[in-house]
Coordinates of C-alpha atoms in Angstrom, one line a residue:
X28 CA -0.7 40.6 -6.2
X29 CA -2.0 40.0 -2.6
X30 CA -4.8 42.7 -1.6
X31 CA -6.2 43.3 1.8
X32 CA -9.5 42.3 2.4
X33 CA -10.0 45.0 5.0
X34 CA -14.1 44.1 5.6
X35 CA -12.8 40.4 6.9
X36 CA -10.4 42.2 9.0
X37 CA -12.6 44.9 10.5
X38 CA -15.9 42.0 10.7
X39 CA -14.7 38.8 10.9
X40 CA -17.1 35.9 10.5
X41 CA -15.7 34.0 13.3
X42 CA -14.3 35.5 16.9
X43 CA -14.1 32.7 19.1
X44 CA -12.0 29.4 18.9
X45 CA -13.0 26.0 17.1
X46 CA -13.6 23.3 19.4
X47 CA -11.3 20.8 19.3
X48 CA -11.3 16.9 19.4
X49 CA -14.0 15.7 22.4
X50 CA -12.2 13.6 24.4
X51 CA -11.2 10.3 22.8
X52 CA -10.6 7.7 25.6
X53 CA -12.8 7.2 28.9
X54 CA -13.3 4.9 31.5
X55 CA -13.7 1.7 28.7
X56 CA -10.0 2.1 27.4
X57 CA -8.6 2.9 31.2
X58 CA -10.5 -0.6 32.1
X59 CA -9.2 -2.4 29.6
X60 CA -5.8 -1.4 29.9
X61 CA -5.5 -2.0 33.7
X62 CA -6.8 -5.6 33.0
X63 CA -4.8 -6.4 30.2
X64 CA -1.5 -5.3 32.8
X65 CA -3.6 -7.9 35.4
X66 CA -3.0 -10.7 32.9
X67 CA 0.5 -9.9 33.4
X68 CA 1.6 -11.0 30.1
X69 CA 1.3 -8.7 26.9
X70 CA 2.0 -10.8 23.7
X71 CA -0.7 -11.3 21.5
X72 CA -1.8 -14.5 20.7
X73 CA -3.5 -14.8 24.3
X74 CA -6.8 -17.2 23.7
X75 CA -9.0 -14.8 25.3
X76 CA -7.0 -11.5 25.3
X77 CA -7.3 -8.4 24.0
X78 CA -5.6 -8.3 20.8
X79 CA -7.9 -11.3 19.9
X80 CA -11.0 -9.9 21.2
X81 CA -10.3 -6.7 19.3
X82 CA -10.4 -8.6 15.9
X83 CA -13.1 -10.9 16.6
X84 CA -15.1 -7.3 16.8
X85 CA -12.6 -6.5 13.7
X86 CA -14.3 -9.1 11.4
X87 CA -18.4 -7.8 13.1
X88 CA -17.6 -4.0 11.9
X89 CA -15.4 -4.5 8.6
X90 CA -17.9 -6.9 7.4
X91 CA -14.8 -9.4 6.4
X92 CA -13.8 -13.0 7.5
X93 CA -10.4 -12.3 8.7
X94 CA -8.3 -9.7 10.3
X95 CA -4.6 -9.5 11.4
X96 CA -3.3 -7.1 13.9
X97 CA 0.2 -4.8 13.0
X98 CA 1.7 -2.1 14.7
X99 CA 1.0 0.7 12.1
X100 CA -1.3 1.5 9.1
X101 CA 2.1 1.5 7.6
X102 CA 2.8 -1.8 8.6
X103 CA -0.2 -3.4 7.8
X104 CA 0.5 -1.8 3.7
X105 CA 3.9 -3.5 4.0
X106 CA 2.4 -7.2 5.3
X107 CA -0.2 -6.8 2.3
X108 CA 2.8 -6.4 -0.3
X109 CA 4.5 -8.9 1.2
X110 CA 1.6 -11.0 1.0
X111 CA 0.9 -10.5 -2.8
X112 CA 3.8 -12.3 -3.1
X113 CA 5.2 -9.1 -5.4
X114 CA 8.7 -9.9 -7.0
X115 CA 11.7 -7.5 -6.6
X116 CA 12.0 -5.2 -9.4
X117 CA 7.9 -5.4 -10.4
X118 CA 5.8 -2.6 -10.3
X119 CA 3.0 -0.9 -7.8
X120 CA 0.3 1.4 -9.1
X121 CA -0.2 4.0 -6.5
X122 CA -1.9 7.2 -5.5
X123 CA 0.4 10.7 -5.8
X124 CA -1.5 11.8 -3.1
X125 CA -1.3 9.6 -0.5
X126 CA 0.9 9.6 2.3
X127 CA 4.9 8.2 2.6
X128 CA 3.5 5.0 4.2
X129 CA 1.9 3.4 1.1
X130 CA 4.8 3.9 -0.8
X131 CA 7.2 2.0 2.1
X132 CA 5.3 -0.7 1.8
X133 CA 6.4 -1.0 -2.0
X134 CA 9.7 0.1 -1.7
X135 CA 10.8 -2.2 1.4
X136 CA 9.6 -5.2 -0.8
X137 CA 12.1 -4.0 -3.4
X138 CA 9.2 -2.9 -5.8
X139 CA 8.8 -0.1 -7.6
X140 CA 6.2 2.4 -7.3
X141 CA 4.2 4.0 -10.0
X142 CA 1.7 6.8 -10.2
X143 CA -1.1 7.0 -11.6
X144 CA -2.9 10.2 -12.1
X145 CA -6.6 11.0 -9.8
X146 CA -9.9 12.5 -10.6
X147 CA -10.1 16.2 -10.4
X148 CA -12.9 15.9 -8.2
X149 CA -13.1 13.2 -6.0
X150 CA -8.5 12.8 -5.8
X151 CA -8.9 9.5 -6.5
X152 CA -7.2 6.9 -8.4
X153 CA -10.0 6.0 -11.0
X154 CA -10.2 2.3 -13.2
X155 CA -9.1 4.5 -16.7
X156 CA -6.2 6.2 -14.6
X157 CA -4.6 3.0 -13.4
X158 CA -5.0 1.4 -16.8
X159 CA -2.8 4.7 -18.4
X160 CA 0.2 3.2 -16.4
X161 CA 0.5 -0.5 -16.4
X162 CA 3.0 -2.1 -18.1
X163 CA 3.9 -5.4 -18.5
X164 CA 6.0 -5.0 -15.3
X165 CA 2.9 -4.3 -13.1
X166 CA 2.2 -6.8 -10.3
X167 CA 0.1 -5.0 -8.2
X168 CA -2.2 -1.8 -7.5
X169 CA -2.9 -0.2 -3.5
X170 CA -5.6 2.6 -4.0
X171 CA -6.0 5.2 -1.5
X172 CA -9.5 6.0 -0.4
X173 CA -8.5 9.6 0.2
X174 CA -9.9 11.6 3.4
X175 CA -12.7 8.9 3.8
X176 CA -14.5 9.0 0.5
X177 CA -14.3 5.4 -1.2
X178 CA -12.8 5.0 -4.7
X179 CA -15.1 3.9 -7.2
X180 CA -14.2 0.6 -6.6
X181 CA -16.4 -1.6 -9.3
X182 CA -14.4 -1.1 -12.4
X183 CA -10.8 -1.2 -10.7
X184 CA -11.8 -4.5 -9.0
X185 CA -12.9 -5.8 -12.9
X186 CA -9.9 -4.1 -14.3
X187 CA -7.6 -6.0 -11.7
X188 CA -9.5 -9.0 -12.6
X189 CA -8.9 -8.7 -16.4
X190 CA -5.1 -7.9 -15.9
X191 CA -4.2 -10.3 -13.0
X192 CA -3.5 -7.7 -10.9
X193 CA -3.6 -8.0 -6.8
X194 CA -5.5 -5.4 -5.2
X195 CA -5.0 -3.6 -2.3
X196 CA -7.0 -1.0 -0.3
X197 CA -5.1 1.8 1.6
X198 CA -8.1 2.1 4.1
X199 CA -6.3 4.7 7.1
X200 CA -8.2 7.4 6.1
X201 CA -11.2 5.5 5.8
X202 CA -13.0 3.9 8.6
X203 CA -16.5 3.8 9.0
X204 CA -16.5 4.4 4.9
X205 CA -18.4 1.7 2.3
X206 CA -19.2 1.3 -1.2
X207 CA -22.5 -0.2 -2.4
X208 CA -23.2 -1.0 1.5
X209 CA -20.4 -2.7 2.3
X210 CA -17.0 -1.6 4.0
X211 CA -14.1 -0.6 2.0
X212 CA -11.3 -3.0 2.4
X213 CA -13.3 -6.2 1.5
X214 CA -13.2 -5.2 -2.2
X215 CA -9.6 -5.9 -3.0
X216 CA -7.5 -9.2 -2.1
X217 CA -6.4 -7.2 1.2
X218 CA -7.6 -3.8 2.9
X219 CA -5.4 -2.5 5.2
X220 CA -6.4 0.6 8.4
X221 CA -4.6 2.7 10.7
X222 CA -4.8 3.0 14.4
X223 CA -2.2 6.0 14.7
X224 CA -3.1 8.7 16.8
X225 CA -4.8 10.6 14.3
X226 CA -7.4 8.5 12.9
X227 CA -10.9 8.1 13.4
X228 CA -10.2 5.5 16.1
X229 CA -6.8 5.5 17.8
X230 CA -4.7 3.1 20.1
X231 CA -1.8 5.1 19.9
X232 CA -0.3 3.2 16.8
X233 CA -1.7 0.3 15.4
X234 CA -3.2 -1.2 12.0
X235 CA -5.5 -4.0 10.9
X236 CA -5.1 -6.2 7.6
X237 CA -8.7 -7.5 6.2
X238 CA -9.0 -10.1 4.1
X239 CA -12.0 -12.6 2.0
X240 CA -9.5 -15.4 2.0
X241 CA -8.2 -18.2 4.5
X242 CA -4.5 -18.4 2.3
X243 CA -3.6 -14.5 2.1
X244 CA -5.1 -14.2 6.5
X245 CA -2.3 -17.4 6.9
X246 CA 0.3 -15.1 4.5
X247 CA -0.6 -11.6 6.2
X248 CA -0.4 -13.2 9.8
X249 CA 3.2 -14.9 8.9
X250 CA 4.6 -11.4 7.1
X251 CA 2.9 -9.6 10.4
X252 CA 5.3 -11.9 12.8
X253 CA 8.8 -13.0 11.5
X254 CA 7.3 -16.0 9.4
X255 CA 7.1 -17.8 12.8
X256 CA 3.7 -19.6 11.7
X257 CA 1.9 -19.3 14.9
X258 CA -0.7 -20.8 13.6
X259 CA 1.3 -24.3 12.8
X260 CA 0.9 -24.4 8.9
X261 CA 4.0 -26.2 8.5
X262 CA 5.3 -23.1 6.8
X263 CA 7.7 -21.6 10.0
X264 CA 10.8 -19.4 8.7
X265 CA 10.1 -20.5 4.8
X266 CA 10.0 -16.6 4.0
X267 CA 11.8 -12.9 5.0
X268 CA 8.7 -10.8 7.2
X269 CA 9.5 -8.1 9.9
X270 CA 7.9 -7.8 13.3
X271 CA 5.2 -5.6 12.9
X272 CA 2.9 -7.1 16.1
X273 CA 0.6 -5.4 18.0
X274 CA 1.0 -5.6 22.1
X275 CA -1.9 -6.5 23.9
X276 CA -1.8 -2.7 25.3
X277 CA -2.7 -1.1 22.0
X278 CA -5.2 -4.4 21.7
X279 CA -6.9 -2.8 25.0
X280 CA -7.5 0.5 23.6
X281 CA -8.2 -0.6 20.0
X282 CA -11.5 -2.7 21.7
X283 CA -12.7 0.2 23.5
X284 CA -12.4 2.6 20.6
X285 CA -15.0 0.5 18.4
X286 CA -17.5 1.5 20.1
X287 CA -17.1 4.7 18.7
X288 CA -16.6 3.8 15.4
X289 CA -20.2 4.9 13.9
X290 CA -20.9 7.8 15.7
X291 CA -17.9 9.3 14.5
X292 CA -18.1 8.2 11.1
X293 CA -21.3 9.2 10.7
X294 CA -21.1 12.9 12.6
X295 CA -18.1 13.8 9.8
X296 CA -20.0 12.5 7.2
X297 CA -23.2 14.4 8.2
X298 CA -21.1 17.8 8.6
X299 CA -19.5 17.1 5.6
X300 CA -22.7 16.7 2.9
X301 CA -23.8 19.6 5.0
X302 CA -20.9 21.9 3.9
X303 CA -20.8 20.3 0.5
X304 CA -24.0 21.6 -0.1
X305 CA -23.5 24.9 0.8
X306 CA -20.4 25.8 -1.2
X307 CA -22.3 23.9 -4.3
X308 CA -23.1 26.7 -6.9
X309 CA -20.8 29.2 -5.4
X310 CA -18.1 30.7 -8.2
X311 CA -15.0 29.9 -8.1
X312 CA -15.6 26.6 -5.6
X313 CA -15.2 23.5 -6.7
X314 CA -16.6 21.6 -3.6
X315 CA -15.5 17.5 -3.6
X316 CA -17.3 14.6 -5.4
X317 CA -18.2 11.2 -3.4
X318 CA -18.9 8.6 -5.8
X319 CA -22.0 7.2 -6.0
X320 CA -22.9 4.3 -3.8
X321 CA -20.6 5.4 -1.8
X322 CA -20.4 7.1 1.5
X323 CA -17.6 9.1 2.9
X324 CA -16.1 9.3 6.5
X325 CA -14.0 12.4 5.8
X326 CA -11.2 12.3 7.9
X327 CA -11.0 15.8 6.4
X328 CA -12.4 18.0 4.0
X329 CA -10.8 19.0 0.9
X330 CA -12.3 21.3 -1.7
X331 CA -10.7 23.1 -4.8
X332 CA -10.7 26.9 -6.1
X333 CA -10.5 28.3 -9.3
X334 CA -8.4 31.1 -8.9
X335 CA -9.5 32.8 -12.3
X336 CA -12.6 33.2 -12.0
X337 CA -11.9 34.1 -8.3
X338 CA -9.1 36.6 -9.4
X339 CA -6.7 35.4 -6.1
X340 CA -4.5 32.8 -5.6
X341 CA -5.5 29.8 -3.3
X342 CA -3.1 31.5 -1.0
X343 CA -4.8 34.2 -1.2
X344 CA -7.6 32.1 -0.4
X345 CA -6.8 30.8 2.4
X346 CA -4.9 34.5 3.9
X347 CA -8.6 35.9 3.7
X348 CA -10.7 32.8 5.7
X349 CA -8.2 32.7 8.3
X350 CA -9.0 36.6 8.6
X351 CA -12.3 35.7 8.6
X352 CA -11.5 33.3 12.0
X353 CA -11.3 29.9 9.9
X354 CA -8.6 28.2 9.8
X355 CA -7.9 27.3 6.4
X356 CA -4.9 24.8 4.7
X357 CA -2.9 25.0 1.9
X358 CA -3.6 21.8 0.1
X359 CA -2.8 18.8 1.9
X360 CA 0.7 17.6 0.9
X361 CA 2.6 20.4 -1.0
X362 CA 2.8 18.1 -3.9
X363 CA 2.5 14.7 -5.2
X364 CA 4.6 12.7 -3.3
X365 CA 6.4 11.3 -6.5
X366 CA 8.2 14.5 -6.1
X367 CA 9.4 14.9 -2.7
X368 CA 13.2 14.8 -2.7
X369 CA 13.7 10.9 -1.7
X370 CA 11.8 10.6 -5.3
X371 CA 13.5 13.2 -6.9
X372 CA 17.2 11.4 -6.2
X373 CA 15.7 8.0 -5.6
X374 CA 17.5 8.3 -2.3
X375 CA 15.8 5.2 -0.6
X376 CA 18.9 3.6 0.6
X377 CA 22.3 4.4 1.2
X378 CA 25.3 4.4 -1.2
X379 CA 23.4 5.5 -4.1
X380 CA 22.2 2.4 -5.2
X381 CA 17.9 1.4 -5.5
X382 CA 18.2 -2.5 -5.7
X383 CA 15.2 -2.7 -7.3
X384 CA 16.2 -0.7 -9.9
X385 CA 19.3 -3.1 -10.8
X386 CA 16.9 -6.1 -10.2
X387 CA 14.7 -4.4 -13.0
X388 CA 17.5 -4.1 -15.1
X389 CA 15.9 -0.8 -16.3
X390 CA 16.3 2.8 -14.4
X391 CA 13.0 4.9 -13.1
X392 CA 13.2 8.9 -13.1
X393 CA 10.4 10.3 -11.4
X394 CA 11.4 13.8 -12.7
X395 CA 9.2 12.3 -15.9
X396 CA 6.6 10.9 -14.1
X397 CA 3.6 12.8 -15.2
X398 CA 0.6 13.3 -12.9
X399 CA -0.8 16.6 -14.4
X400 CA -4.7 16.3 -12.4
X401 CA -2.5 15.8 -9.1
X402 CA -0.7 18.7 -9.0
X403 CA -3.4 20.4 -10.3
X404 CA -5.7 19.3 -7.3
X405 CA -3.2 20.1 -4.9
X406 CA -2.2 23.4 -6.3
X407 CA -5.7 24.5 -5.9
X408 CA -6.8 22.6 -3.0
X409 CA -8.1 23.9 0.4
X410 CA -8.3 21.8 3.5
X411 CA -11.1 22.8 6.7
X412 CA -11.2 20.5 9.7
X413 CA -14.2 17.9 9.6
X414 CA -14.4 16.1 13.3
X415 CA -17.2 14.7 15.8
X416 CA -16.2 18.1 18.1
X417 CA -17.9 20.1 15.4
X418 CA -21.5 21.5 15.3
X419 CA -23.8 22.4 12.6
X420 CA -23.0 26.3 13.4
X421 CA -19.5 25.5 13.3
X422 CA -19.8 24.2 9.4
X423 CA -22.1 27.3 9.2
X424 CA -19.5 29.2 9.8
X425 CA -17.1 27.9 7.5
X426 CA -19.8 28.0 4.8
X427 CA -20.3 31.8 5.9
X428 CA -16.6 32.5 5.5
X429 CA -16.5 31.3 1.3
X430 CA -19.3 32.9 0.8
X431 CA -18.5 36.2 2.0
X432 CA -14.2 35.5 0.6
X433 CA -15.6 35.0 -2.8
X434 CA -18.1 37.6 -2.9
X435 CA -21.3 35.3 -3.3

């Protein structure tokens, strides 16, 4: 039963508006842009143009030896399958709570997606939750470093070892993020980032592939253009890749934005071990874990309640910060994505039919698909804004509002 908390109503903690984003693109992306329209051609694989010069600066900041430029985060997840070389009708180990662009990736190569459960606390996919779901069908694994904060990436790189299992990083939600010093992305075969518009950095859309070996940057670069082996490998049109290339246009604005990259990273980051701190202790809070060695660039920030010992819902939760001026989510998908409808009726393409399942020879109902910790995460998980536009007294604030919702 909802009841009114009439002292937030009457006193709210916060009166006046968050700030928002501060402005994302200045004179440095303007002067790009108008020079790459001066070189009056805008495909990619110019020498000396923007494109190149963006992953050259690629390969300084993400601390790996080769890069390859899509058009989408969601792109670059689809290259790195197609890279692995993953056959039709074999199985993925993903995330549940991850976004619909990891699973595409799978599901376009004609694999088959499985989920494996998360830690309560950091909504990761952990080395002992993977190993609970392969199978002798499992080709593959992409984990999702989650709002920033790296996987513990030591064991499920030694796992993948043991099992012969190509790794992939879902980076998006992860730049300016690293485990035991060094980026995430260069832990797996392939890490893969996103350059949408509502990333850390931004050109609009866009995505990078990373990569520790010369073979997979030849294979991600061909899946990434038609097989057209640009780069004269004797290899032109010997495989099926889409056109996922990146115009020298988002090239431009991709440059500029690097120079961004670690201020932003680390202002989240900061505000988020700041609020982390202050909710830690408080009943009923269950504020999120960052593994150790690891350090988060918290795209967002997510932190659980307990609604028994708080004696409200989460909705409830959320109803009395936003009358307490903080605008509070609901979780951030509504469930594991495993059980969205296009799951649910394995509607992925029309007439009924899911090749892979016939290549399988074996059917898949995700109805059965079990990822208890998931749903429980997202059932009781609360979502605040984290961005370089905050202060200090803005996290304050938030801080303020849980305190006083929960009676502490």
């Amino acid at each position: 039963m909802t009841t009114q908390n009439t002292a937030a109503v009457s006193d709210p903690v916060r009166t006046k508006p968050f700030p928002g984003l501060p402005p994302r693109f200045d004179g440095k992306e303007a002067e790009y842009l108008l020079a790459a329209l001066k070189q009056n051609n805008l495909f990619y694989m110019l020498p000396d143009g923007f494109v190149s010069r963006m992953l050259k600066r690629a390969v300084q900041e993400l601390a790996a030896p080769y890069a390859v430029a899509t058009s989408s985060g969601t792109a670059s997840l689809h290259v790195a399958v197609g890279a692995a070389g993953v056959e039709p009708g074999m199985e993925v180990i993903t995330s549940p709570i991850t976004d619909m662009g990891t699973c595409i990736a799978i599901l376009y190569q004609n694999a088959i997606p499985i989920f494996a459960d998360v830690d309560p606390r950091t909504y990761n996919l952990t080395a002992q939750t993977i190993e609970a779901a392969i199978t002798e069908r499992t080709r593959a694994v992409i984990v999702v470093h989650l709002r920033g904060s790296p996987c513990d990436m030591e064991p499920i790189v030694e796992l993948c070892r043991r099992r012969s299992l190509f790794l992939i990083e879902d980076c998006a939600q992860a730049w300016g993020a690293t485990y035991r010093g060094k980026p995430v992305g260069n832990f797996g075969q392939v890490g893969c980032y996103s350059l949408n518009n509502f990333k850390h950095l931004s050109c609009g859309d866009g995505g990078l592939v990373v990569t520790q070996d010369e073979k997979l940057h030849h294979a991600c670069h061909n899946y990434a253009d038609k097989f057209y082996d640009r780069a004269g490998h004797g290899d032109r049109l010997s495989a099926l890749a889409p056109n996922y290339r990146m115009s020298e246009l988002q090239g431009a604005v991709a440059l500029a934005q690097f120079d961004k990259l670690h201020s932003i990273a680390n202002k989240r980051h900061t505000l988020a071990e700041q609020l982390t701190m202050e909710l830690a202790g408080l009943r009923g809070i269950l504020p999120p874990r960052v593994v150790d060695g690891a350090f988060a660039s918290d795209w967002f920030y997510m932190f659980r309640v307990d609604p028994k010992v708080l004696g409200f819902s989460r909705d409830e939760f959320t109803v009395r910060m936003g009358a307490e001026g903080i605008p509070a989510g609901a979780g951030y998908i509504a469930q594991p994505i495993c059980q969205v409808p296009v799951f649910l009726k394995k509607s992925f393409f029309p007439g009924g039919v899911w090749p892979a399942e016939v290549i399988a020879g074996r059917t898949y109902d995700y109805r059965t698909m079990k990822v208890p910790i998931a749903e429980q995460v997202l059932a009781s998980a609360v979502t605040l804004q984290i961005h370089e536009g905050l202060s200090p007294a803005d996290v304050n604030d938030y801080a303020r509002a849980v305190k006083k919702v929960v009676g502490s």
